[in-house]
Coordinates of C-alpha atoms in Angstrom, one line a residue:
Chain E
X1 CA -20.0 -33.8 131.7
X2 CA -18.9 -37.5 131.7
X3 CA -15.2 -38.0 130.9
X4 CA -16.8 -41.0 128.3
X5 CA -18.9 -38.4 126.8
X6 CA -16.2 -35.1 126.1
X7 CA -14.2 -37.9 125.1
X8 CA -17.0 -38.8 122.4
X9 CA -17.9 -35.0 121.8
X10 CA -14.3 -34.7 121.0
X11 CA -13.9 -37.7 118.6
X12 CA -16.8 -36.1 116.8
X13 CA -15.6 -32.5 116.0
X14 CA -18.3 -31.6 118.5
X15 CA -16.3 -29.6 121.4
X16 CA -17.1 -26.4 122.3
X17 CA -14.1 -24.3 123.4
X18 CA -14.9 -24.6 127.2
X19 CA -15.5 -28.6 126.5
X20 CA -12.0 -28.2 124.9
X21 CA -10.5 -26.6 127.8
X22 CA -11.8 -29.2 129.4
X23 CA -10.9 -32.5 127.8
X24 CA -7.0 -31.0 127.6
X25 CA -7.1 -31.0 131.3
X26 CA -7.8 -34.5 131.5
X27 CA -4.3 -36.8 132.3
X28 CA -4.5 -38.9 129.0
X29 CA -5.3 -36.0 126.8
X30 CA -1.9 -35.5 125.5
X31 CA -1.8 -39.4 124.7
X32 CA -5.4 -38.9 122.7
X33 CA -3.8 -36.3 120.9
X34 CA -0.9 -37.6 120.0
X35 CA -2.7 -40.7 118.9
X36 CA -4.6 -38.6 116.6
X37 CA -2.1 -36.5 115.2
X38 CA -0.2 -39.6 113.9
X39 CA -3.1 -41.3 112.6
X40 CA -2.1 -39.4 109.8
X41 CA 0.6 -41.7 108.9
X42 CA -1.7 -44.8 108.5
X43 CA -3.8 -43.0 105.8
X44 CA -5.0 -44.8 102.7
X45 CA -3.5 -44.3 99.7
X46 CA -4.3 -41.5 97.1
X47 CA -7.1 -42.0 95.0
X48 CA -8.9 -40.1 92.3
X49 CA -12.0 -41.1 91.2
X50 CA -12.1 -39.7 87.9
X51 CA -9.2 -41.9 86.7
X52 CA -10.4 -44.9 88.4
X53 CA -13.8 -44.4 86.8
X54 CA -12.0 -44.4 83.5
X55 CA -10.2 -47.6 84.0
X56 CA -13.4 -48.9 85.2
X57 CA -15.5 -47.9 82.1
X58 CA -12.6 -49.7 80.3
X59 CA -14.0 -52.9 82.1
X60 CA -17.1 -52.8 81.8
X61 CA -16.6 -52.2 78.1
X62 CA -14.5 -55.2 78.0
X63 CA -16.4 -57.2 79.8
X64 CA -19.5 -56.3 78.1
X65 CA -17.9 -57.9 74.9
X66 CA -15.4 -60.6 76.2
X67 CA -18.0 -61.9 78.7
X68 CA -19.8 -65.0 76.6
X69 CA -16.7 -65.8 75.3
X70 CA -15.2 -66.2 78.4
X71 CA -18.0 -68.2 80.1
X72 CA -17.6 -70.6 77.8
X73 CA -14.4 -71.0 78.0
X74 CA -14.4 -71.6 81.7
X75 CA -17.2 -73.7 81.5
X76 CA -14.6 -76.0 79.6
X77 CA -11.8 -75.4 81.5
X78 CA -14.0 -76.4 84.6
X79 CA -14.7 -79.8 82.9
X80 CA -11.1 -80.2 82.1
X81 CA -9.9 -80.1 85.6
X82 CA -12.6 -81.8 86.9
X83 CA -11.7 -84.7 84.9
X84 CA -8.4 -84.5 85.2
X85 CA -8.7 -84.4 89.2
X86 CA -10.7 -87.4 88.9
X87 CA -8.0 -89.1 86.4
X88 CA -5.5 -88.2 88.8
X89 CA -7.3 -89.3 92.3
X90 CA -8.4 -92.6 90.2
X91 CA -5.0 -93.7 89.1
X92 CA -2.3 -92.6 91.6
X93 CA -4.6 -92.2 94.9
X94 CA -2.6 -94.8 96.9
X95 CA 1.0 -95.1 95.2
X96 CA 3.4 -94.2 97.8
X97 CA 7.0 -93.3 97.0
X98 CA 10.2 -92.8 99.1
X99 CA 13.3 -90.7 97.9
X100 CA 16.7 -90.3 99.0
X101 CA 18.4 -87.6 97.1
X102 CA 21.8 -87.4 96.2
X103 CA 24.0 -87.6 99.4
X104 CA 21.5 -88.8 101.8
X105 CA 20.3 -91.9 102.9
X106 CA 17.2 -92.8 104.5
X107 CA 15.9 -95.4 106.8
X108 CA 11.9 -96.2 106.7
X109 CA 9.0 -98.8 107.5
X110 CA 7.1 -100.5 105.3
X111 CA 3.3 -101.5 106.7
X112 CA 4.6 -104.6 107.7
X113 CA 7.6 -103.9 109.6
X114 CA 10.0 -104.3 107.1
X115 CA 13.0 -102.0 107.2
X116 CA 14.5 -100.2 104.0
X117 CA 17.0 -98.2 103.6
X118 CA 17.8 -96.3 100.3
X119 CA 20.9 -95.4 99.4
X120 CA 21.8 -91.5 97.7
X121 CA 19.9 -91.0 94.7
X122 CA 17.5 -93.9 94.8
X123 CA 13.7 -94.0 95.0
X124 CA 11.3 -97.0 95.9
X125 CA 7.6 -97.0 95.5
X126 CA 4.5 -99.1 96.3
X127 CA 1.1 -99.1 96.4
X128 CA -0.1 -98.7 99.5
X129 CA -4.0 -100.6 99.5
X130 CA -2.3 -103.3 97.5
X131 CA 0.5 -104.0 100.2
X132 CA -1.3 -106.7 102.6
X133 CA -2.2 -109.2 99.8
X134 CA 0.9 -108.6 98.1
X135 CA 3.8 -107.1 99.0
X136 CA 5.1 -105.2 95.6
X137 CA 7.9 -102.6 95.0
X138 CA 9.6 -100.9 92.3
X139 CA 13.0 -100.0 93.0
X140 CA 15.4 -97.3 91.3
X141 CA 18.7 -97.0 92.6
X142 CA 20.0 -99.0 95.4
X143 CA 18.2 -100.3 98.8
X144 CA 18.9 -102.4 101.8
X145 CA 16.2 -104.6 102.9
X146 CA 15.2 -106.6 106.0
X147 CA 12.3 -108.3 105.0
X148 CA 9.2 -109.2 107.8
X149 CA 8.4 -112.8 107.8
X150 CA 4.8 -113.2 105.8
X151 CA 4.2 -113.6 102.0
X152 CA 6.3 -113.0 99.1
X153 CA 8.0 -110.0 99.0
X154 CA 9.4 -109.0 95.3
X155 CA 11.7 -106.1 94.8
X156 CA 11.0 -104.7 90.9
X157 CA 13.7 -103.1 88.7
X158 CA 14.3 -102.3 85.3
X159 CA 17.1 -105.2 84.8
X160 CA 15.3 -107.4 86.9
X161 CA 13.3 -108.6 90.2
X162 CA 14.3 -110.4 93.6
X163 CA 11.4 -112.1 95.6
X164 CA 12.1 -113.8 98.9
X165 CA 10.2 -114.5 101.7
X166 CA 12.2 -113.1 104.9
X167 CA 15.3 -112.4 104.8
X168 CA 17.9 -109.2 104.5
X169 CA 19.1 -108.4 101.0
X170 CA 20.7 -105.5 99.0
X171 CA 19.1 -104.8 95.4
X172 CA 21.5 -102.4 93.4
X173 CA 19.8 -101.4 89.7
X174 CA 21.9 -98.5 88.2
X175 CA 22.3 -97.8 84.2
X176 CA 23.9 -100.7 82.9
X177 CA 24.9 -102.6 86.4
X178 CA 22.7 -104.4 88.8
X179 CA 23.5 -106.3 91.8
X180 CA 22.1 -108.4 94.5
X181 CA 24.0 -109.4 98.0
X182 CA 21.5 -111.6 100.4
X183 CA 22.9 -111.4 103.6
X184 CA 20.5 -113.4 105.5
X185 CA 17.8 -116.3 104.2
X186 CA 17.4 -117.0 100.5
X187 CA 16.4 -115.0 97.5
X188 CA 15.4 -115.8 94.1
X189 CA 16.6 -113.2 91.3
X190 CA 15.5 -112.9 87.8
X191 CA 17.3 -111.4 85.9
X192 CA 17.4 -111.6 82.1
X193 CA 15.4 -114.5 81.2
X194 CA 16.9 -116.4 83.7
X195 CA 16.3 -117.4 87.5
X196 CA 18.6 -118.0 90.5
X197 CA 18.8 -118.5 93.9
X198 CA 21.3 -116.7 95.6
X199 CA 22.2 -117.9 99.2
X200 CA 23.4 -115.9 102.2
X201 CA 26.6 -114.3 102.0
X202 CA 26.4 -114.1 98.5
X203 CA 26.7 -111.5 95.7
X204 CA 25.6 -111.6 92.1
X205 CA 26.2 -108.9 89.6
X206 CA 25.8 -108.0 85.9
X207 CA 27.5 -105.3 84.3
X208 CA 28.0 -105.7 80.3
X209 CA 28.1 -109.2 79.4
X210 CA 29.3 -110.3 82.7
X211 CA 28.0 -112.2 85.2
X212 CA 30.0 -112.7 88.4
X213 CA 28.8 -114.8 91.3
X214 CA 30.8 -114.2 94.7
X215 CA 31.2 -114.3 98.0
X216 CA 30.6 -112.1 100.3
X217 CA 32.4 -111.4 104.1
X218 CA 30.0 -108.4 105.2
X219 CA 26.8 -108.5 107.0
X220 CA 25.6 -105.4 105.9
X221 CA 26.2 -103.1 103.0
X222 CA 29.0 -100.6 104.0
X223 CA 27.3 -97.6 102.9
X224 CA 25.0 -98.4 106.3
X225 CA 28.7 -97.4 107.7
X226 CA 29.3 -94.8 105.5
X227 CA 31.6 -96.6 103.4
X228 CA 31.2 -97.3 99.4
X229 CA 32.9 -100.8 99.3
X230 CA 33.7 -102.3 95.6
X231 CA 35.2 -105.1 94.5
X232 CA 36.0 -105.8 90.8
X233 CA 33.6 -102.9 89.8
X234 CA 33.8 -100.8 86.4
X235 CA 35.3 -97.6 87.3
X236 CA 32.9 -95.2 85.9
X237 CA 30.3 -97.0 88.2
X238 CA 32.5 -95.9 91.1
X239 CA 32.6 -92.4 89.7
X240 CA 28.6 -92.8 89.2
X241 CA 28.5 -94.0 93.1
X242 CA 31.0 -91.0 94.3
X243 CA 28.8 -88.2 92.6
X244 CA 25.7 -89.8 93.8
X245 CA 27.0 -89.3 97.4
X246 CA 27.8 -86.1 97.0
X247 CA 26.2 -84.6 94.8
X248 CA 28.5 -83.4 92.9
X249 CA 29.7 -83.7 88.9
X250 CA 32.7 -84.9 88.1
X251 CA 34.5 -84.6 84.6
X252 CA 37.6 -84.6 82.7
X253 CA 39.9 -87.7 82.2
X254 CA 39.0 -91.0 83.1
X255 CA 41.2 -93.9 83.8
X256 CA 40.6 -97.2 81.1
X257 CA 36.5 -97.7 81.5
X258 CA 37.3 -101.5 81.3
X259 CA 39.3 -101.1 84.5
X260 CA 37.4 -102.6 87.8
X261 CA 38.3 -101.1 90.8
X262 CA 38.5 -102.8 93.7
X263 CA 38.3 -100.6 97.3
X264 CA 36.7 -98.1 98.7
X265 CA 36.0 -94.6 100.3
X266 CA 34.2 -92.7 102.8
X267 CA 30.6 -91.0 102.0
X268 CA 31.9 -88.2 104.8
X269 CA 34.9 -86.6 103.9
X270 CA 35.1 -85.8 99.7
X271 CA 38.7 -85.5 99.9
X272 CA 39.7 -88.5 101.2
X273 CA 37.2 -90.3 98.7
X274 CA 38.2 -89.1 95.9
X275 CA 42.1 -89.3 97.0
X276 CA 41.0 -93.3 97.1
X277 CA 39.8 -93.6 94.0
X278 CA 42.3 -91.7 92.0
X279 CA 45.7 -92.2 93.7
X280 CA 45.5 -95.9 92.8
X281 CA 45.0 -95.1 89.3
X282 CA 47.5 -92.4 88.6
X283 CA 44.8 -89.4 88.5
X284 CA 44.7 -85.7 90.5
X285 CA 41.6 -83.7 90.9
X286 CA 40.5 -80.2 91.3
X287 CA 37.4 -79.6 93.6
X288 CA 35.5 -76.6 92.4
X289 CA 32.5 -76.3 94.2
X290 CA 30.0 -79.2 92.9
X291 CA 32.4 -79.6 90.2
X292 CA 35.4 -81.9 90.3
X293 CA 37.8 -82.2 87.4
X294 CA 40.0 -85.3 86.8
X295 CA 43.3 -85.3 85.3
X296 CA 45.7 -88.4 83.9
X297 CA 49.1 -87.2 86.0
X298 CA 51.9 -87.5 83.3
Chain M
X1 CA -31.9 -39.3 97.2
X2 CA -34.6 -37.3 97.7
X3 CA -36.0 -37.5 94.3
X4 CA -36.0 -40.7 92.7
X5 CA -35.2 -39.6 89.2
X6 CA -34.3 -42.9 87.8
X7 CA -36.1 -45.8 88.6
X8 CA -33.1 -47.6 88.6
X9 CA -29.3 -48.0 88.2
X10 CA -28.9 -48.7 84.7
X11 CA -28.6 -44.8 83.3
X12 CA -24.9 -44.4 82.6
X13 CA -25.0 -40.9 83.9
X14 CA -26.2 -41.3 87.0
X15 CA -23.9 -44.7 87.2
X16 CA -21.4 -42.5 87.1
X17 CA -22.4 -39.9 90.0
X18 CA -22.6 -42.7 92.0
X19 CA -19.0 -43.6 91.6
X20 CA -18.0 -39.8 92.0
X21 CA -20.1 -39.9 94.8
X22 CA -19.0 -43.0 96.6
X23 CA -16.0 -44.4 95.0
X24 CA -13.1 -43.3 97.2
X25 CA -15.4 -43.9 100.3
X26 CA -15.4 -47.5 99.4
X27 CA -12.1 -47.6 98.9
X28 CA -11.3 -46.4 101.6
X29 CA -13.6 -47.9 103.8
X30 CA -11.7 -51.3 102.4
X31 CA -8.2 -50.3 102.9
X32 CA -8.9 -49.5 106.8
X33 CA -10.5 -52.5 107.4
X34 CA -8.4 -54.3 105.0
X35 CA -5.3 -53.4 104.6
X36 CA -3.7 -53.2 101.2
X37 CA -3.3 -57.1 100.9
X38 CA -4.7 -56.8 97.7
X39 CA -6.0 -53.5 95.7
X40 CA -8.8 -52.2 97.2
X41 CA -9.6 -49.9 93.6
X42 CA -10.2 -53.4 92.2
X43 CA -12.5 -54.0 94.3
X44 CA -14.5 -51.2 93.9
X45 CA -14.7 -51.7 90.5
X46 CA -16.1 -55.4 91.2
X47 CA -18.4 -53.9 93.5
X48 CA -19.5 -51.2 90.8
X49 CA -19.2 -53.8 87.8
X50 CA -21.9 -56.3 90.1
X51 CA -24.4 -52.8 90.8
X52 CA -24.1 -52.5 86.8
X53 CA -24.7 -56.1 86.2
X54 CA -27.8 -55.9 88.4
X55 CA -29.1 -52.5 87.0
X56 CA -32.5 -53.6 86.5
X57 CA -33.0 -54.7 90.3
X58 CA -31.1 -52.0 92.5
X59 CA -33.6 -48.8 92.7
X60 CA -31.7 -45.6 93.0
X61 CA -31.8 -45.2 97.1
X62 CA -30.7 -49.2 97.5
X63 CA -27.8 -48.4 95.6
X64 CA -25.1 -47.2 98.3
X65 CA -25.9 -49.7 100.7
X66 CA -25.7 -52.4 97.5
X67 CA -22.1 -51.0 96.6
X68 CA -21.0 -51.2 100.5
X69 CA -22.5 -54.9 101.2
X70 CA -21.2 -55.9 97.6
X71 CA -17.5 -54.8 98.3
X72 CA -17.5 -56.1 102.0
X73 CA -18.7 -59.3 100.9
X74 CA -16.3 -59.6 98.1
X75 CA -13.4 -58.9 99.9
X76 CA -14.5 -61.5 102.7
X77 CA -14.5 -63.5 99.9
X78 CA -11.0 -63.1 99.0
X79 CA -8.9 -63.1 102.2
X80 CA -10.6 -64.5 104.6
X81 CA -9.7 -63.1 107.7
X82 CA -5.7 -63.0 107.1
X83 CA -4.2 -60.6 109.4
X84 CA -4.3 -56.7 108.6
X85 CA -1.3 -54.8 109.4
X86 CA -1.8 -51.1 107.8
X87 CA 2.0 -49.9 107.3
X88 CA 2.4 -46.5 108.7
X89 CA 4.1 -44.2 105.7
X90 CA 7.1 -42.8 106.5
X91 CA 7.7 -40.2 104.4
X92 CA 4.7 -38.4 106.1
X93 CA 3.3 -35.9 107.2
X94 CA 5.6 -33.2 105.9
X95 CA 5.0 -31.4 109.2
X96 CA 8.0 -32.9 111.2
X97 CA 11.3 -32.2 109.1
X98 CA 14.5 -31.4 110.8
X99 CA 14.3 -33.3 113.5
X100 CA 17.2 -35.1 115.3
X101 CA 17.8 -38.4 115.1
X102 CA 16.5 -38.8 118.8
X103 CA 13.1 -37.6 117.7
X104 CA 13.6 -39.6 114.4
X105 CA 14.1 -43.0 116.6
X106 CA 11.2 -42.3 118.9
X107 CA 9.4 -41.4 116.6
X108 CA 9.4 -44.9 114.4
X109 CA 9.5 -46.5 117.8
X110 CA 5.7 -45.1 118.6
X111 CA 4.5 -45.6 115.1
X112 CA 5.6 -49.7 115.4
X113 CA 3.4 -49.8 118.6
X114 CA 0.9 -47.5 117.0
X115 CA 0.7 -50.2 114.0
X116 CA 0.8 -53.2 116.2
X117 CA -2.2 -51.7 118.5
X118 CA -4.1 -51.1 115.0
X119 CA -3.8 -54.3 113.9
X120 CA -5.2 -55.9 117.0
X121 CA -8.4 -53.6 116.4
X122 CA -11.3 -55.4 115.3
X123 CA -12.0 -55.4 111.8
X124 CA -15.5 -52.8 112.5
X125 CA -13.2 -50.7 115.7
X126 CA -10.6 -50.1 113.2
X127 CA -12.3 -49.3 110.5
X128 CA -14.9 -46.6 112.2
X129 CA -11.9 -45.2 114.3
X130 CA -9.3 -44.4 111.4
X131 CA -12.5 -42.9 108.9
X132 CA -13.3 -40.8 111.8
X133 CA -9.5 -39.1 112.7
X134 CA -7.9 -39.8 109.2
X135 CA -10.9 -38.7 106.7
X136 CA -12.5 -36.8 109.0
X137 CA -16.0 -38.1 109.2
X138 CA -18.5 -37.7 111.9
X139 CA -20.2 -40.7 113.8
X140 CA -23.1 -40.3 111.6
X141 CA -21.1 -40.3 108.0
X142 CA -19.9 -43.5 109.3
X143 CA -22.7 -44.8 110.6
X144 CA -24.6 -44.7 107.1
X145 CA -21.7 -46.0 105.2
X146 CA -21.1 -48.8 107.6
X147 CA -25.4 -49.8 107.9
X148 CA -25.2 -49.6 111.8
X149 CA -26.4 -46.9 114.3
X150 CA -24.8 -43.6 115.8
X151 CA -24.4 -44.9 118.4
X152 CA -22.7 -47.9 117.8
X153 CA -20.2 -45.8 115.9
X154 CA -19.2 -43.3 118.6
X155 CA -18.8 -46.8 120.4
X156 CA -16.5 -48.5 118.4
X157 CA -14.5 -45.2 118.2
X158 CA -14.0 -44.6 121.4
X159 CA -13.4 -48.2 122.3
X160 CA -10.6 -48.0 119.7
X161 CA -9.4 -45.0 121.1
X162 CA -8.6 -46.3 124.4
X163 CA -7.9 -49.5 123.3
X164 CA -4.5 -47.9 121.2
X165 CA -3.7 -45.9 124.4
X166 CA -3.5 -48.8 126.7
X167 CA -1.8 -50.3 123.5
X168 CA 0.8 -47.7 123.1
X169 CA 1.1 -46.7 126.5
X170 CA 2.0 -50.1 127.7
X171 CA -1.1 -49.3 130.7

């Protein structure tokens, strides 16, 4: 007989003893049975059809009575999301948005080559089909711009919005501050009812009922170095800034909230930043994980 | 069925032979093709809650090839062709105890390849082949249940057979 066909015989219960003699004698027969014996390992798992029927009747009866019900039901739910899908696709199809989270920056393209780069915790977004005839952003947070030459190109916030036409600017629009340094070209900012034009190396700002206009020295925000820079800035917006770049929380005393603080520190190394911002105003700190705690030295 | 007693599915009695009779083939039949991805019971009881849905239209001696077209077709459905690894139990067979930790390590060490070599099986190879050695059934059991001939059975079988060896043997 074949080897192909005792092989067969074999795998069908079918062997008479010689047969069996036989197939044993061939080389991979101990493999074959091996094979077989621990089949038996990869076996399905218990069943019992008398309980399973049971639990099946239970559906069937259940479904029997639940089943109109439920087709209606899902019939409406279908409509629902169908119409919400739609609602969805309609409205926000082409809305684009770019996030840096806490402690991060990141650097991106617009369509037409301009460059911007958000700061930590700051989010810009657009809409995308709209952006040839008009070039249109929301801003939250802060971001660095190099603007393409073309049309008008108008940076929305909350407090306010700066248009230009090609230049490099910085937009900064946090809760209850808002700044604008052009570092190249011309910008126009509106801000509260009124209108300015802020010239190259120049920096205006809002926080509480003031307005400062200054100059500026840098050609690019520091944070693009990994330096927060301030000058005259409320502290608790330097605290705001510190947590933002590392993503941490940071409670306990605070130093005078009218005091502006004028310096800096790094976005790399947490305790040398937040030795620079509380050495100079009499304060320790305790790092505990994401958690710093602040403390008036006596 | 011989003696078509019924003229269709729809008695509850014989509804219920039918599951005695071919419930834990289907079951089975789905978690060696399968794997236990998701539970295979469940989907006999779809497959058994569609034959009592269509009662009226499934005469007594269409109803076993209904239940196993229904249950492949629902399972396609579901997983479409995700990868099956069957996990070999460990705990068994009781047949091996006391061994030493040698025979242990080998042991597992064959049953990885084994489960690797299965899973690279086709879908219908793996499915004849582990009815056939685990469950016992002959070429022609598993030729009825599957809807394909003898001989295409003893095929697959034996292609699967040789296929783990060279598998597991590293040939």
């Amino acid at each position: 007989m074949k080897k192909k066909d005792l092989i067969s015989k074999w795998l069908n219960f079918n062997l008479s003893d010689e047969e069996l003699e036989a197939f044993n004698d061939l080389d991979a027969s101990s493999s074959y049975h091996r094979i077989d014996r621990a089949a038996e390992y990869f076996r399905a798992p218990e069943y019992d059809a008398d309980t399973s029927y049971l639990k099946l009747q239970n559906k069937l009866g259940h479904q029997k009575k639940s089943r109109p019900l439920f087709t209606y039901f899902s019939g409406i739910a279908a409509v629902l999301v169908v119409a919400f899908g739609l609602f969805y696709l309609l409205n926000s199809a082409n809305e684009l948005e770019y996030l840096a989270e806490n402690s991060t920056t990141k650097e991106f393209t617009l369509p037409d080559t301009s460059e911007v780069t958000l700061n930590a915790g700051s989010s810009i977004s657009f809409i995308e089909k709209d952006w040839a005839s008009s070039r249109n952003l929301k801003l939250k947070g802060e971001a660095y711009f190099k603007v393409a030459k073309g049309e008008k190109f108008t940076v929305q916030t909350k407090q306010g919005s700066v248009s230009v036409l090609g230049t490099q600017f910085r937009v900064n629009d946090r809760e209850g501050y808002f700044e604008v340094t052009c570092y190249e070209g011309l910008v126009r900012v509106s801000h509260g009812g009124n209108e300015l034009d802020l010239q190259a190396g120049n920096t205006y700002k809002v926080f509480g009922n003031t307005i400062i206009n200054e100059v500026t020295a840098l050609a690019i925000p520091s944070w693009l170095e990994n330096k927060s820079m301030f000058k005259s800035m409320p502290y608790h917006q330097v605290i705001a800034e510190l947590e933002r770049q590392y993503d941490i929380k940071i409670s306990g005393d605070s130093a005078d909230s009218a005091i502006l603080f004028t310096g800096s520190f790094s976005n790399k190394n947490l305790d040398t930043a937040l030795q620079a911002i509380t050495i100079p105003l009499n304060l320790s700190y305790t790092i505990n994980g994401k958690n710093v705690v602040l403390k008036i030295n006596q | 069925m011989p003696t078509p007693l019924f003229k269709n599915v729809c008695d509850e009695q014989f509804f219920s032979k039918l599951y005695e009779q071919y419930s834990k083939d289907l079951h089975d039949f789905i978690y060696y093709k399968y794997g236990d991805s998701f539970n295979p019971e469940d989907k006999v009881h779809e497959a058994f809650i569609k034959l009592w849905q269509n009662c009226k239209s499934v005469t007594p001696d269409k109803a076993k090839s209904f239940l196993f077209t229904v249950i492949n077709n629902l399972t396609l459905n579901d997983i479409k062709h995700q990868k099956v690894v069957l996990k070999h139990q460990r705990s068994k067979p009781k047949h091996y105890t006391n061994e030493s930790p040698q025979f242990i390590m080998e042991e597992n060490e064959y049953l990885e390849k084994y489960q690797a070599a299965l899973a690279k099986l086709s879908e219908g190879q793996r499915v004849a082949f582990l009815l056939n050695r685990v469950e016992g059934k002959r070429h022609k059991e598993i030729a009825e249940m599957l809807n394909i001939s003898r001989k295409a059975v003893e095929k697959r079988i034996y292609t699967a057979l040789e296929k783990l060896r060279k598998e597991i043997d590293g040939i």
